[in-house]
XYZ file of N, CA and C in Angstrom:
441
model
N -1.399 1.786 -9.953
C -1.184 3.199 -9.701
C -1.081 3.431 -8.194
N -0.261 4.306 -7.792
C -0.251 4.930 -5.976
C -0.655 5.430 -5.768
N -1.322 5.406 -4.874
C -1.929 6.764 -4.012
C -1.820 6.465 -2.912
N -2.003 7.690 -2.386
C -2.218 7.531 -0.155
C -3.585 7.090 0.014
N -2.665 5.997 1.021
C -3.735 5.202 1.707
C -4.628 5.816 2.208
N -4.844 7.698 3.216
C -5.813 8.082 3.034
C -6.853 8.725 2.819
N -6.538 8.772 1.530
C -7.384 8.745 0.191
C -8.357 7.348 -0.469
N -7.511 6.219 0.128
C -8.448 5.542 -0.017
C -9.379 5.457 1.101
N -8.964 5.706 2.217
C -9.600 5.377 3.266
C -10.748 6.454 3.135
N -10.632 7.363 2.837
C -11.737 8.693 2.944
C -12.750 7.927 1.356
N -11.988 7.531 0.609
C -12.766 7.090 -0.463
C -14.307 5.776 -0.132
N -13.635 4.760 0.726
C -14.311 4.035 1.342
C -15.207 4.255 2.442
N -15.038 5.567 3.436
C -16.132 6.545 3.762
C -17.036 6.922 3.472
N -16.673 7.435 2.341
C -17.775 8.003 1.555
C -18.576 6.835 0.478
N -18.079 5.441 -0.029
C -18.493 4.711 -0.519
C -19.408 4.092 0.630
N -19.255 3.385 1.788
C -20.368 2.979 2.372
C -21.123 3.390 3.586
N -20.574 4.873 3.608
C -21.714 5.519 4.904
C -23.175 5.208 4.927
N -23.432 5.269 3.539
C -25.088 5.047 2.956
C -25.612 3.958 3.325
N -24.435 2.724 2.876
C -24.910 1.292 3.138
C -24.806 0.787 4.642
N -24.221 1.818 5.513
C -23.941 1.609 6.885
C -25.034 2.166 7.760
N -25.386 3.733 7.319
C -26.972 3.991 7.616
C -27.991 3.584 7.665
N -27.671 2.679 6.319
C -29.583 2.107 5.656
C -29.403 1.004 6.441
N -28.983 0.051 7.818
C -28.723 -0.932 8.536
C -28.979 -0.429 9.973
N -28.495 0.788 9.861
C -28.905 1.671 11.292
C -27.444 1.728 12.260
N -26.327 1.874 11.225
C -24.879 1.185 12.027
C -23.936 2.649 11.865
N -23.566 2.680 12.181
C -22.332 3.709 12.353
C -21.159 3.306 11.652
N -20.497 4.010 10.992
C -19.480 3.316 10.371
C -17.916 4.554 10.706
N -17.535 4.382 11.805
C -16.805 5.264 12.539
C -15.701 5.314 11.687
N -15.041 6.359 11.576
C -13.571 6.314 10.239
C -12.289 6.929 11.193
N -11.346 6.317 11.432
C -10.236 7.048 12.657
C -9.211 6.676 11.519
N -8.787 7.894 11.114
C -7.500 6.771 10.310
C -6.773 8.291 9.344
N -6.470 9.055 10.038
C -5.532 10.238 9.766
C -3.999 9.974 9.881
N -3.795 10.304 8.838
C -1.984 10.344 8.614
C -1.606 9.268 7.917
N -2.245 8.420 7.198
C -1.981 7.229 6.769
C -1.533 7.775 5.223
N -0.356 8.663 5.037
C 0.347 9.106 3.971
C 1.128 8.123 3.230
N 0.914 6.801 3.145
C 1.814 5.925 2.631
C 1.664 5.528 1.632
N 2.622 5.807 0.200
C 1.482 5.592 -1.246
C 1.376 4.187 -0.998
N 0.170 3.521 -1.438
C 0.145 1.925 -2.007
C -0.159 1.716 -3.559
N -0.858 0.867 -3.651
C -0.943 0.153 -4.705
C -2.838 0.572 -4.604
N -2.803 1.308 -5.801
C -4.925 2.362 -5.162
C -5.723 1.009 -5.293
N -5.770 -0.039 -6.141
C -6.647 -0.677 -6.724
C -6.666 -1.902 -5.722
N -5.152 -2.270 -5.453
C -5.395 -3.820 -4.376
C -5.515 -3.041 -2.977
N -5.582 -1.810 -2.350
C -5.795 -1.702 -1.717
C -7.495 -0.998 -1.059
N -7.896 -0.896 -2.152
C -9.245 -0.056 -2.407
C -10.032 -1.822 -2.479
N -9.604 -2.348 -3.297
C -10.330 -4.217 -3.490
C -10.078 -4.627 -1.606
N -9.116 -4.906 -1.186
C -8.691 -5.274 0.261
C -9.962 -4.408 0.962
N -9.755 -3.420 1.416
C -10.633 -2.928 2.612
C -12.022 -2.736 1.726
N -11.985 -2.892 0.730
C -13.931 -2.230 0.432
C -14.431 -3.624 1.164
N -13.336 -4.771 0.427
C -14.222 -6.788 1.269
C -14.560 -6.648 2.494
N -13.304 -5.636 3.220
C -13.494 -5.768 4.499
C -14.532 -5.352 5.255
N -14.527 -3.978 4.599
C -15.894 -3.212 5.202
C -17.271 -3.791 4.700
N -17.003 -3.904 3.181
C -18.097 -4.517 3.131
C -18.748 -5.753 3.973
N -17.976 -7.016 4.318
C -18.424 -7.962 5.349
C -18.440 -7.377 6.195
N -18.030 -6.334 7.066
C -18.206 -6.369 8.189
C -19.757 -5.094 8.152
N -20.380 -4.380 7.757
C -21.340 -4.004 7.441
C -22.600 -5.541 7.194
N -22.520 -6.009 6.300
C -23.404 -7.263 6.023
C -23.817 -7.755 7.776
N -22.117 -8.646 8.012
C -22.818 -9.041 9.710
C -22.828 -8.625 10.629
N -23.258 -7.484 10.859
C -23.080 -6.444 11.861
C -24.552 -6.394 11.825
N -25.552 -6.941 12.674
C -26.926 -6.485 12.853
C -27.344 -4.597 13.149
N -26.300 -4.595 14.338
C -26.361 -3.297 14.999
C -25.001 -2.428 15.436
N -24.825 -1.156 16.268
C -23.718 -0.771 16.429
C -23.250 -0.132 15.513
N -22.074 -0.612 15.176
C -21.183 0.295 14.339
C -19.934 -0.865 13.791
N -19.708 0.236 12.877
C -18.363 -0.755 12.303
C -16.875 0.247 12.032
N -16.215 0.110 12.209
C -14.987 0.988 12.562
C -14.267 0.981 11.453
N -13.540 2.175 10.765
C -11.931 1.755 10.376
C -11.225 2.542 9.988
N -10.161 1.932 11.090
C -8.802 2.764 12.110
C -7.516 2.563 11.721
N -6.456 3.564 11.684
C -5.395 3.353 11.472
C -4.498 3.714 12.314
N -3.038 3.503 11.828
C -1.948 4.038 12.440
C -0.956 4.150 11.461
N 0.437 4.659 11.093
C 1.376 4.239 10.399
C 2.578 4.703 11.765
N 3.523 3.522 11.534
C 4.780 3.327 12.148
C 5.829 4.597 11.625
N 5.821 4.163 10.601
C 6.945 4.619 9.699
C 7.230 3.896 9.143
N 6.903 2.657 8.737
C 7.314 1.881 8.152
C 6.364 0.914 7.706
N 5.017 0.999 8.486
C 3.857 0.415 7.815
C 2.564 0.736 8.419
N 1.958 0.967 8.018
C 0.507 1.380 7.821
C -0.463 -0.005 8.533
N -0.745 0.391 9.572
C -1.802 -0.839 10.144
C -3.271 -0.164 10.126
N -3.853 -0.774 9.366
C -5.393 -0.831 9.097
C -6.429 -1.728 9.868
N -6.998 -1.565 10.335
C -8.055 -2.549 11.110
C -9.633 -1.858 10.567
N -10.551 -2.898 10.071
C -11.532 -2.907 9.691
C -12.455 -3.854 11.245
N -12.929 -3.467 12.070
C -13.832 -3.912 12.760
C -15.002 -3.601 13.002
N -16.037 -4.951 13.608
C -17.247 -5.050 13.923
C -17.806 -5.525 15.119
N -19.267 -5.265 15.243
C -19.577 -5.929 16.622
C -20.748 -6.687 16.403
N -20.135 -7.351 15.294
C -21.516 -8.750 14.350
C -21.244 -9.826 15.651
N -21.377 -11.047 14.709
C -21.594 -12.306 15.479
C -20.260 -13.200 16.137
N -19.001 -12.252 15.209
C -17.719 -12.584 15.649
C -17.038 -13.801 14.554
N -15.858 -13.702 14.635
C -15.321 -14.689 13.469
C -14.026 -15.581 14.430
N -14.203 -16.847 14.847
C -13.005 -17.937 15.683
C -11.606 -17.293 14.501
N -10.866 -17.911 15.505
C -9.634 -18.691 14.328
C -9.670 -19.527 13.312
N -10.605 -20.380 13.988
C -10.888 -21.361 12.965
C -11.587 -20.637 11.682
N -12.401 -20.255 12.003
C -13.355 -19.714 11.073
C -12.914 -19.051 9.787
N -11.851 -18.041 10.128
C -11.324 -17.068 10.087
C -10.587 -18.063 8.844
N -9.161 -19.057 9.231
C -9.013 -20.064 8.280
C -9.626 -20.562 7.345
N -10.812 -21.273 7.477
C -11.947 -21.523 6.517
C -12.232 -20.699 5.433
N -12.433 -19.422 6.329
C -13.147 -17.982 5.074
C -11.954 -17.674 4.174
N -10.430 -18.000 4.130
C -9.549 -17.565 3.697
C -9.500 -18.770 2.375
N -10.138 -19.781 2.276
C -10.303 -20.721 1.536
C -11.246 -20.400 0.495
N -10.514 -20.439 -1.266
C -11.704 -19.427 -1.860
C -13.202 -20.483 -2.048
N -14.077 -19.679 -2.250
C -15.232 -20.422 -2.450
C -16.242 -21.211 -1.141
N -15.725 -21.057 -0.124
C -15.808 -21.032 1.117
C -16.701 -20.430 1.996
N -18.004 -20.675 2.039
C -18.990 -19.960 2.779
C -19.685 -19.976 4.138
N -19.508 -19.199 5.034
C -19.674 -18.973 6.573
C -21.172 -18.757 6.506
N -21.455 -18.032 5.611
C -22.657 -17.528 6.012
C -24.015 -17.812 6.343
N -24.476 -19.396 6.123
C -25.445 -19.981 6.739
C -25.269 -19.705 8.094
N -23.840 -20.273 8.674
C -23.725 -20.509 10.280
C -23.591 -18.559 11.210
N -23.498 -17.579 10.040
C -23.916 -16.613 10.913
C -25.185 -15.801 10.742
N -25.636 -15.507 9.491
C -26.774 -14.849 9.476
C -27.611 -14.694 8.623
N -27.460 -15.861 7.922
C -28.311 -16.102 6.594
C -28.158 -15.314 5.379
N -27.299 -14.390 5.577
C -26.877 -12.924 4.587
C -26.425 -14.268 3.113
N -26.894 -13.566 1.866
C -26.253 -14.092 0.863
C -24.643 -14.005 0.590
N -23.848 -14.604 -0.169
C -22.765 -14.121 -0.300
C -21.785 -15.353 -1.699
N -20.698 -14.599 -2.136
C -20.180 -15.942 -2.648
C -19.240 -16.385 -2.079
N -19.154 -16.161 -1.096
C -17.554 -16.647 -0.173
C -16.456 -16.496 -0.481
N -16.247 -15.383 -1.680
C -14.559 -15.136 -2.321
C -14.227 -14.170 -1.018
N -14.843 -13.015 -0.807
C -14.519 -12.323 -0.025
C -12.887 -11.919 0.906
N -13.006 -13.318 1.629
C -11.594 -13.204 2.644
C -10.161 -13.632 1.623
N -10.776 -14.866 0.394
C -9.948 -15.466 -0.138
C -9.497 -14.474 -1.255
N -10.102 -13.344 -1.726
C -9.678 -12.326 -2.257
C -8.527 -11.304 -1.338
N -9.032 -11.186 -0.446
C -8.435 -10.307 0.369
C -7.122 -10.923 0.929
N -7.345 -11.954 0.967
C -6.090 -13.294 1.054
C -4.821 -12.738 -0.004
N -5.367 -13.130 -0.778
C -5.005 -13.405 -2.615
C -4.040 -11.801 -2.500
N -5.032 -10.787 -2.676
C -4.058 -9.277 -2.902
C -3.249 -8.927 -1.816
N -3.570 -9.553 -0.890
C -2.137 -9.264 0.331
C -1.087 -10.128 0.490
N -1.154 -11.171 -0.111
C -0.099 -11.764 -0.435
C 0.682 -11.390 -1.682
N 0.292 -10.999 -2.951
C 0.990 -10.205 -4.140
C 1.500 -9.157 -3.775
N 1.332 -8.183 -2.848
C 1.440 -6.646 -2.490
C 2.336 -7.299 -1.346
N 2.436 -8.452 -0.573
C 3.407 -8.926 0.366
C 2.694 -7.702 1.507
N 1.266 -7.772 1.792
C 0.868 -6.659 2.973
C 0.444 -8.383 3.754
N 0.196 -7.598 4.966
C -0.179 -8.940 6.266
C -1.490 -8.507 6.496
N -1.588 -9.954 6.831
C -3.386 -9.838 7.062
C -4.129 -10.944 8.326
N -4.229 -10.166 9.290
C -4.516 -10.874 10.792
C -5.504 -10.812 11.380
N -5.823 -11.667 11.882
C -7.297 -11.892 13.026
C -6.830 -11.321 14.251
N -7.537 -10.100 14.611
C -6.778 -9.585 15.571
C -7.760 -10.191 16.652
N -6.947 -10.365 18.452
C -8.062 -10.845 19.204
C -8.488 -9.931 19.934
N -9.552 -9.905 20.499
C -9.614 -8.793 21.388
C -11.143 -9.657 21.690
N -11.455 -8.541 23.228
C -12.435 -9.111 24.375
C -13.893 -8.608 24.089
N -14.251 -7.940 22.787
C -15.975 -7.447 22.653
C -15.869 -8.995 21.716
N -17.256 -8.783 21.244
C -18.211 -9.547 20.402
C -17.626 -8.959 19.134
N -17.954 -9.783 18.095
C -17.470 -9.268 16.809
C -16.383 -9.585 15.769
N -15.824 -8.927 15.062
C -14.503 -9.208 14.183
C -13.885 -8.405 14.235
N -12.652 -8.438 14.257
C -11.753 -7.200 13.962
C -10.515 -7.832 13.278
N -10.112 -7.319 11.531
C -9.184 -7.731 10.993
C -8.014 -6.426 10.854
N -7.180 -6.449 10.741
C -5.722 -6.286 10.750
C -5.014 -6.070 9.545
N -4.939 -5.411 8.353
C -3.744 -5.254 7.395
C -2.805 -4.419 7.407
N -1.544 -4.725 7.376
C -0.361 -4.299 7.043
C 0.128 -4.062 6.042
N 0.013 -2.740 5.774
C 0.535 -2.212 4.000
C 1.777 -1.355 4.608
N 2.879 -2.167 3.858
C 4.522 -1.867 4.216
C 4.413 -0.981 2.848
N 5.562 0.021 3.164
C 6.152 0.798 2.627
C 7.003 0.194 1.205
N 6.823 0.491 0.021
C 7.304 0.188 -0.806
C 8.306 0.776 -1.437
């Protein structure tokens, strides 16, 4: 089913403000105008993983998520100011069954996470990037094109 992206995005607001509070984190939401129908379910599955990991390793701070649309595609970024995720890493977590989480913070997990988020952005043909940038932390990248 379609809906605007944000609608999901306000949906996922309101799904983990609570779980972003009870951590002591901010969960900042910038992401107006993102009128682009998608696909509600792979895109509601995509960013809840996102936010959700990035809430989990985020000790403190805040966790962001920001948009833009071109006109032609909708860039989403889910970021944090946890322990940070390499390239490498980043590769690894995209591998299903695949678990980081000893080496950052002992948090439980089953490691589908990225390899899910993998998985529905490749069916939906959306992009999905390690963006780099100069704080501490993670910051990922999806591209939901216009259908």
């Amino acid at each position: 089913r379609m809906i605007a992206l944000s609608a999901v995005v306000r949906t996922l607001q309101a799904m983990f403000q609570d779980d972003a509070a009870a951590k002591g984190l901010e969960l900042v939401v910038d992401a107006e105008g993102l009128d682009i129908d998608v696909d509600g379910f792979s895109a509601m599955r995509i960013l809840s993983n996102l936010v959700q990991n990035a809430i989990k390793y985020t000790p403190d701070g805040a966790v962001t998520l920001s948009g833009k649309f071109d006109g032609q595609t909708a860039l989403v970024r889910v970021c944090d100011n946890g322990p940070g995720l390499s390239r490498d890493a980043f590769q690894t977590a995209l591998e299903r069954t695949v678990r980081l989480d000893e080496d950052m913070t002992g948090e439980a997990g089953n490691g589908l996470g990225l390899a899910i988020v993998r998985e529905l952005c490749r069916r939906q043909d959306y992009s999905l990037t390690l963006i780099d940038h100069d704080d501490t932390g993670t910051c990922i990248e999806i591209g939901f094109s216009a259908h």
